[in-house]
Amino acid sequence: MGKTGHRHRTIRTGAVAAALAGASLAGCSSEPSSLLAEGKIEIGSKGDQPGTSYSPHDGEFNGFDITVAREVLNRVGVKVKSSDFEGVLSKNRARALHDGDVQLVAATYSITEQRMKPTSEGGDGLDFVGPYASTRQGILVRAGDVGRYKDHSDLNGRLVCVWEGTTSAAELKKPAYSLIRTVDMTDAQECVKALKEKRVDALSTDQLILYGFMKEEPGLSVAHALTFGPFNDYGIAMAKGHREDCEKLRKALLDYAQSNDWDRDFQINLPLVPKKDRDEARPTDDEIEGISCLDGPSNAKMDG
């Protein structure tokens, strides 16, 4: 389960101290009723990302996010059905949790300092169980154009589609990429459609998501060597105030990530991801312990 060593990164140092502080704070506060007590839970997920979070038909969800949520919840005694999942947009994930529309979100949701920080401190007020997978940001292009994109400068002047509420959209708006033109759309499917219709030159988001699109759309291809920014760590999110539930799910994720089930499920859902990237994607125990159920380690990656 080891990594190559170069990927970790921006969210790890000081995690033990942060974990102890978070545990102390959690112990001093009263917990609302458990999200897990009734054995049924509503989970927000994407409906437009084949391989990660996808709803090909009404009421049906599949993908790695979906599988991870089922496996982790099953380990704490909650049996999850397709009808327990509900579609959410990237920009609406935190609101859906705080409004009570869903109790958990498993939707390629990157764990960042802003999202972990309490709302009283200007953050999104979420706890995460994760990472259950990690990935760099990349680009998807038309298969015939893939050889043109080997370096960031190859995107200068090109129009790249991103969608609202993602760390990927924020990354490409940084000064380092000022020569890359971006267009914001509502969701992934709008960007895929625009790319196929040649209205944009590329779309950009996390590479794991891109490999899912590549399998679904044979005319599109990931530019394998071209990546952006630090790793994004995916977590299962919940509104703060349920730290005991979070800790139970953290232990369940540790068990799942240590098992052969993680490898099996990843390969079933994302078969086109190269082995090197699959090895990088798999979380270690230290990573899960370091960023699960906390108010934000001091060196967590900012949203941008």
GROMACS .gro file of C-alpha atoms in nm:
model
  304
    1MET     CA    1   0.000   0.000   0.000
    2GLY     CA    2   0.304   0.225  -0.001
    3LYS     CA    3   0.345   0.538  -0.209
    4THR     CA    4   0.636   0.657  -0.417
    5GLY     CA    5   0.700   0.921  -0.153
    6HIS     CA    6   0.678   1.241  -0.358
    7ARG     CA    7   0.305   1.296  -0.341
    8HIS     CA    8   0.257   1.385   0.026
    9ARG     CA    9   0.249   1.695   0.010
   10THR     CA   10   0.055   1.990   0.158
   11ILE     CA   11  -0.189   1.859   0.415
   12ARG     CA   12   0.010   1.618   0.630
   13THR     CA   13   0.265   1.790   0.859
   14GLY     CA   14   0.137   1.843   1.211
   15ALA     CA   15  -0.163   1.617   1.153
   16VAL     CA   16  -0.116   1.427   1.480
   17ALA     CA   17  -0.128   1.746   1.685
   18ALA     CA   18  -0.431   1.864   1.491
   19ALA     CA   19  -0.600   1.528   1.541
   20LEU     CA   20  -0.547   1.546   1.918
   21ALA     CA   21  -0.677   1.901   1.928
   22GLY     CA   22  -0.980   1.804   1.721
   23ALA     CA   23  -1.052   1.506   1.944
   24SER     CA   24  -1.030   1.727   2.253
   25LEU     CA   25  -1.271   1.981   2.110
   26ALA     CA   26  -1.511   1.709   2.001
   27GLY     CA   27  -1.511   1.563   2.353
   28CYS     CA   28  -1.617   1.895   2.505
   29SER     CA   29  -1.923   1.946   2.285
   30SER     CA   30  -2.264   1.778   2.298
   31GLU     CA   31  -2.343   1.562   1.996
   32PRO     CA   32  -2.677   1.581   1.813
   33SER     CA   33  -2.856   1.255   1.742
   34SER     CA   34  -2.652   1.008   1.538
   35LEU     CA   35  -2.685   1.011   1.161
   36LEU     CA   36  -2.632   0.636   1.169
   37ALA     CA   37  -2.882   0.542   1.441
   38GLU     CA   38  -3.177   0.457   1.218
   39GLY     CA   39  -2.980   0.237   0.980
   40LYS     CA   40  -3.081   0.454   0.683
   41ILE     CA   41  -2.910   0.760   0.542
   42GLU     CA   42  -2.937   0.996   0.242
   43ILE     CA   43  -2.618   1.051   0.046
   44GLY     CA   44  -2.549   1.326  -0.206
   45SER     CA   45  -2.347   1.224  -0.511
   46LYS     CA   46  -2.279   1.332  -0.867
   47GLY     CA   47  -2.492   1.200  -1.151
   48ASP     CA   48  -2.269   1.293  -1.443
   49GLN     CA   49  -1.923   1.144  -1.378
   50PRO     CA   50  -1.891   0.791  -1.520
   51GLY     CA   51  -1.651   0.580  -1.314
   52THR     CA   52  -1.672   0.797  -1.001
   53SER     CA   53  -2.033   0.913  -0.947
   54TYR     CA   54  -2.283   0.840  -1.222
   55SER     CA   55  -2.658   0.805  -1.260
   56PRO     CA   56  -2.725   0.644  -1.600
   57HIS     CA   57  -3.096   0.602  -1.520
   58ASP     CA   58  -3.337   0.761  -1.274
   59GLY     CA   59  -3.279   0.623  -0.927
   60GLU     CA   60  -2.964   0.431  -1.024
   61PHE     CA   61  -2.613   0.534  -0.913
   62ASN     CA   62  -2.277   0.368  -0.971
   63GLY     CA   63  -1.906   0.450  -0.963
   64PHE     CA   64  -1.619   0.443  -0.715
   65ASP     CA   65  -1.769   0.714  -0.488
   66ILE     CA   66  -2.089   0.512  -0.466
   67THR     CA   67  -1.907   0.186  -0.396
   68VAL     CA   68  -1.688   0.343  -0.125
   69ALA     CA   69  -1.992   0.494   0.050
   70ARG     CA   70  -2.170   0.157   0.045
   71GLU     CA   71  -1.867  -0.036   0.169
   72VAL     CA   72  -1.787   0.207   0.451
   73LEU     CA   73  -2.147   0.237   0.569
   74ASN     CA   74  -2.196  -0.138   0.551
   75ARG     CA   75  -1.907  -0.173   0.797
   76VAL     CA   76  -2.099   0.035   1.054
   77GLY     CA   77  -2.424  -0.155   1.001
   78VAL     CA   78  -2.600   0.076   0.752
   79LYS     CA   79  -2.721  -0.098   0.436
   80VAL     CA   80  -2.730   0.145   0.144
   81LYS     CA   81  -2.961   0.115  -0.158
   82SER     CA   82  -2.958   0.312  -0.485
   83SER     CA   83  -3.264   0.501  -0.363
   84ASP     CA   84  -3.054   0.641  -0.075
   85PHE     CA   85  -2.843   0.844  -0.322
   86GLU     CA   86  -2.944   1.186  -0.452
   87GLY     CA   87  -2.781   1.395  -0.722
   88VAL     CA   88  -2.592   1.712  -0.621
   89LEU     CA   89  -2.395   1.971  -0.817
   90SER     CA   90  -2.039   2.060  -0.711
   91LYS     CA   91  -2.140   2.412  -0.610
   92ASN     CA   92  -2.432   2.286  -0.396
   93ARG     CA   93  -2.264   2.010  -0.193
   94ALA     CA   94  -2.209   2.203   0.131
   95ARG     CA   95  -2.551   2.367   0.116
   96ALA     CA   96  -2.723   2.029   0.068
   97LEU     CA   97  -2.557   1.907   0.389
   98HIS     CA   98  -2.636   2.215   0.597
   99ASP     CA   99  -2.996   2.230   0.469
  100GLY     CA  100  -3.046   1.866   0.565
  101ASP     CA  101  -3.130   1.756   0.211
  102VAL     CA  102  -2.868   1.482   0.256
  103GLN     CA  103  -2.668   1.366   0.559
  104LEU     CA  104  -2.349   1.265   0.374
  105VAL     CA  105  -2.189   1.362   0.044
  106ALA     CA  106  -1.970   1.121  -0.153
  107ALA     CA  107  -1.905   1.310  -0.474
  108THR     CA  108  -1.532   1.343  -0.553
  109TYR     CA  109  -1.532   1.606  -0.277
  110SER     CA  110  -1.177   1.732  -0.219
  111ILE     CA  111  -1.076   1.788   0.144
  112THR     CA  112  -0.947   2.145   0.188
  113GLU     CA  113  -0.884   2.379   0.478
  114GLN     CA  114  -1.168   2.609   0.376
  115ARG     CA  115  -1.415   2.323   0.368
  116MET     CA  116  -1.298   2.176   0.702
  117LYS     CA  117  -1.298   2.506   0.890
  118PRO     CA  118  -1.601   2.577   1.116
  119THR     CA  119  -1.858   2.821   0.980
  120SER     CA  120  -1.789   3.045   1.283
  121GLU     CA  121  -1.439   3.093   1.138
  122GLY     CA  122  -1.562   3.159   0.784
  123GLY     CA  123  -1.530   2.800   0.660
  124ASP     CA  124  -1.777   2.556   0.508
  125GLY     CA  125  -1.826   2.378   0.841
  126LEU     CA  126  -1.775   2.020   0.719
  127ASP     CA  127  -1.612   1.709   0.859
  128PHE     CA  128  -1.458   1.461   0.616
  129VAL     CA  129  -1.382   1.091   0.630
  130GLY     CA  130  -1.089   1.039   0.401
  131PRO     CA  131  -0.906   1.031   0.186
  132TYR     CA  132  -1.054   0.729   0.013
  133ALA     CA  133  -0.864   0.826  -0.305
  134SER     CA  134  -0.622   1.098  -0.419
  135THR     CA  135  -0.547   1.238  -0.764
  136ARG     CA  136  -0.384   1.524  -0.951
  137GLN     CA  137  -0.573   1.757  -1.183
  138GLY     CA  138  -0.534   1.699  -1.556
  139ILE     CA  139  -0.697   1.761  -1.893
  140LEU     CA  140  -0.920   1.568  -2.130
  141VAL     CA  141  -0.898   1.640  -2.502
  142ARG     CA  142  -1.023   1.495  -2.829
  143ALA     CA  143  -0.829   1.175  -2.899
  144GLY     CA  144  -0.683   1.309  -3.223
  145ASP     CA  145  -0.536   1.610  -3.041
  146VAL     CA  146  -0.377   1.430  -2.745
  147GLY     CA  147  -0.022   1.448  -2.886
  148ARG     CA  148  -0.036   1.829  -2.888
  149TYR     CA  149  -0.051   1.860  -2.510
  150LYS     CA  150   0.270   1.774  -2.325
  151ASP     CA  151   0.337   2.090  -2.125
  152HIS     CA  152   0.130   2.364  -1.961
  153SER     CA  153   0.245   2.608  -2.229
  154ASP     CA  154   0.070   2.394  -2.491
  155LEU     CA  155  -0.257   2.519  -2.340
  156ASN     CA  156  -0.170   2.888  -2.371
  157GLY     CA  157  -0.443   3.062  -2.565
  158ARG     CA  158  -0.658   2.747  -2.564
  159LEU     CA  159  -1.010   2.743  -2.423
  160VAL     CA  160  -1.047   2.500  -2.131
  161CYS     CA  161  -1.383   2.409  -1.979
  162VAL     CA  162  -1.424   2.378  -1.600
  163TRP     CA  163  -1.735   2.367  -1.385
  164GLU     CA  164  -1.849   2.570  -1.089
  165GLY     CA  165  -1.764   2.487  -0.730
  166THR     CA  166  -1.456   2.272  -0.801
  167THR     CA  167  -1.096   2.299  -0.688
  168SER     CA  168  -1.002   2.246  -1.053
  169ALA     CA  169  -1.177   2.566  -1.160
  170ALA     CA  170  -0.997   2.756  -0.881
  171GLU     CA  171  -0.657   2.610  -0.975
  172LEU     CA  172  -0.670   2.729  -1.338
  173LYS     CA  173  -0.761   3.081  -1.229
  174LYS     CA  174  -0.426   3.121  -1.050
  175PRO     CA  175  -0.172   3.366  -1.199
  176ALA     CA  176   0.058   3.080  -1.305
  177TYR     CA  177  -0.198   2.982  -1.568
  178SER     CA  178  -0.305   3.330  -1.677
  179LEU     CA  179  -0.242   3.250  -2.046
  180ILE     CA  180  -0.490   2.963  -2.039
  181ARG     CA  181  -0.844   3.073  -2.122
  182THR     CA  182  -1.119   2.910  -1.916
  183VAL     CA  183  -1.495   2.891  -1.945
  184ASP     CA  184  -1.716   2.794  -1.651
  185MET     CA  185  -2.010   2.564  -1.710
  186THR     CA  186  -2.267   2.415  -1.473
  187ASP     CA  187  -2.152   2.055  -1.465
  188ALA     CA  188  -1.929   1.789  -1.618
  189GLN     CA  189  -2.168   1.682  -1.892
  190GLU     CA  190  -2.189   2.037  -2.030
  191CYS     CA  191  -1.809   2.044  -2.057
  192VAL     CA  192  -1.793   1.700  -2.223
  193LYS     CA  193  -2.057   1.806  -2.475
  194ALA     CA  194  -1.869   2.129  -2.551
  195LEU     CA  195  -1.544   1.935  -2.603
  196LYS     CA  196  -1.704   1.683  -2.839
  197GLU     CA  197  -1.865   1.966  -3.036
  198LYS     CA  198  -1.528   2.147  -3.062
  199ARG     CA  199  -1.653   2.455  -2.877
  200VAL     CA  200  -1.363   2.416  -2.631
  201ASP     CA  201  -1.014   2.271  -2.673
  202ALA     CA  202  -1.003   2.074  -2.348
  203LEU     CA  203  -1.176   2.021  -2.017
  204SER     CA  204  -0.994   2.010  -1.687
  205THR     CA  205  -1.067   1.839  -1.359
  206ASP     CA  206  -0.919   1.559  -1.147
  207GLN     CA  207  -0.754   1.284  -1.348
  208LEU     CA  208  -0.956   1.002  -1.191
  209ILE     CA  209  -1.272   1.172  -1.315
  210LEU     CA  210  -1.116   1.220  -1.659
  211TYR     CA  211  -1.034   0.850  -1.693
  212GLY     CA  212  -1.400   0.775  -1.626
  213PHE     CA  213  -1.501   1.006  -1.911
  214MET     CA  214  -1.237   0.848  -2.135
  215LYS     CA  215  -1.393   0.502  -2.088
  216GLU     CA  216  -1.741   0.634  -2.157
  217GLU     CA  217  -1.638   0.847  -2.455
  218PRO     CA  218  -1.383   0.664  -2.678
  219GLY     CA  219  -1.331   0.979  -2.888
  220LEU     CA  220  -1.179   1.157  -2.590
  221SER     CA  221  -0.846   1.094  -2.419
  222VAL     CA  222  -0.655   1.198  -2.107
  223ALA     CA  223  -0.328   1.383  -2.172
  224HIS     CA  224  -0.150   1.154  -1.923
  225ALA     CA  225   0.164   1.357  -1.850
  226LEU     CA  226  -0.001   1.699  -1.811
  227THR     CA  227  -0.110   1.768  -1.452
  228PHE     CA  228  -0.179   2.072  -1.236
  229GLY     CA  229  -0.139   2.164  -0.871
  230PRO     CA  230  -0.117   1.940  -0.564
  231PHE     CA  231  -0.304   1.616  -0.507
  232ASN     CA  232  -0.675   1.637  -0.431
  233ASP     CA  233  -0.787   1.409  -0.148
  234TYR     CA  234  -1.145   1.281  -0.173
  235GLY     CA  235  -1.352   1.246   0.143
  236ILE     CA  236  -1.705   1.159   0.252
  237ALA     CA  237  -1.844   1.485   0.392
  238MET     CA  238  -2.094   1.565   0.665
  239ALA     CA  239  -2.196   1.884   0.844
  240LYS     CA  240  -2.001   1.940   1.165
  241GLY     CA  241  -2.163   1.830   1.489
  242HIS     CA  242  -2.149   1.454   1.428
  243ARG     CA  243  -1.793   1.378   1.532
  244GLU     CA  244  -1.878   1.039   1.687
  245ASP     CA  245  -2.037   0.926   1.360
  246CYS     CA  246  -1.736   1.061   1.175
  247GLU     CA  247  -1.498   0.859   1.391
  248LYS     CA  248  -1.697   0.540   1.332
  249LEU     CA  249  -1.682   0.596   0.958
  250ARG     CA  250  -1.311   0.675   0.978
  251LYS     CA  251  -1.244   0.337   1.138
  252ALA     CA  252  -1.456   0.170   0.874
  253LEU     CA  253  -1.262   0.344   0.597
  254LEU     CA  254  -0.932   0.231   0.751
  255ASP     CA  255  -1.057  -0.127   0.740
  256TYR     CA  256  -1.179  -0.092   0.381
  257ALA     CA  257  -0.863   0.077   0.252
  258GLN     CA  258  -0.646  -0.197   0.405
  259SER     CA  259  -0.845  -0.472   0.234
  260ASN     CA  260  -0.830  -0.617  -0.116
  261ASP     CA  261  -1.180  -0.478  -0.167
  262TRP     CA  262  -1.040  -0.130  -0.233
  263ASP     CA  263  -0.822  -0.260  -0.520
  264ARG     CA  264  -1.106  -0.466  -0.664
  265ASP     CA  265  -1.356  -0.179  -0.652
  266PHE     CA  266  -1.114   0.075  -0.794
  267GLN     CA  267  -1.027  -0.145  -1.093
  268ILE     CA  268  -1.391  -0.234  -1.161
  269ASN     CA  269  -1.498   0.131  -1.165
  270LEU     CA  270  -1.187   0.295  -1.314
  271PRO     CA  271  -1.015   0.031  -1.528
  272LEU     CA  272  -0.829   0.278  -1.754
  273VAL     CA  273  -0.630   0.442  -1.472
  274PRO     CA  274  -0.260   0.342  -1.511
  275LYS     CA  275  -0.114   0.132  -1.230
  276LYS     CA  276   0.120   0.412  -1.117
  277ASP     CA  277  -0.175   0.647  -1.073
  278ARG     CA  278  -0.379   0.376  -0.904
  279ASP     CA  279  -0.100   0.319  -0.651
  280GLU     CA  280  -0.083   0.695  -0.589
  281ALA     CA  281  -0.460   0.708  -0.544
  282ARG     CA  282  -0.476   0.450  -0.265
  283PRO     CA  283  -0.472   0.606   0.084
  284THR     CA  284  -0.241   0.502   0.367
  285ASP     CA  285  -0.350   0.470   0.729
  286ASP     CA  286  -0.152   0.782   0.822
  287GLU     CA  287  -0.328   0.987   0.556
  288ILE     CA  288  -0.672   0.878   0.674
  289GLU     CA  289  -0.581   0.942   1.038
  290GLY     CA  290  -0.427   1.277   0.947
  291ILE     CA  291  -0.724   1.452   0.788
  292SER     CA  292  -1.041   1.270   0.895
  293CYS     CA  293  -1.284   1.430   1.140
  294LEU     CA  294  -1.082   1.748   1.204
  295ASP     CA  295  -1.141   2.123   1.199
  296GLY     CA  296  -0.853   2.172   0.958
  297PRO     CA  297  -0.483   2.093   0.994
  298SER     CA  298  -0.282   2.414   0.974
  299ASN     CA  299  -0.111   2.315   0.649
  300ALA     CA  300  -0.418   2.192   0.458
  301LYS     CA  301  -0.442   2.288   0.091
  302MET     CA  302  -0.644   2.602   0.028
  303ASP     CA  303  -0.920   2.610  -0.232
  304GLY     CA  304  -0.755   2.895  -0.422
   0.00000   0.00000   0.00000
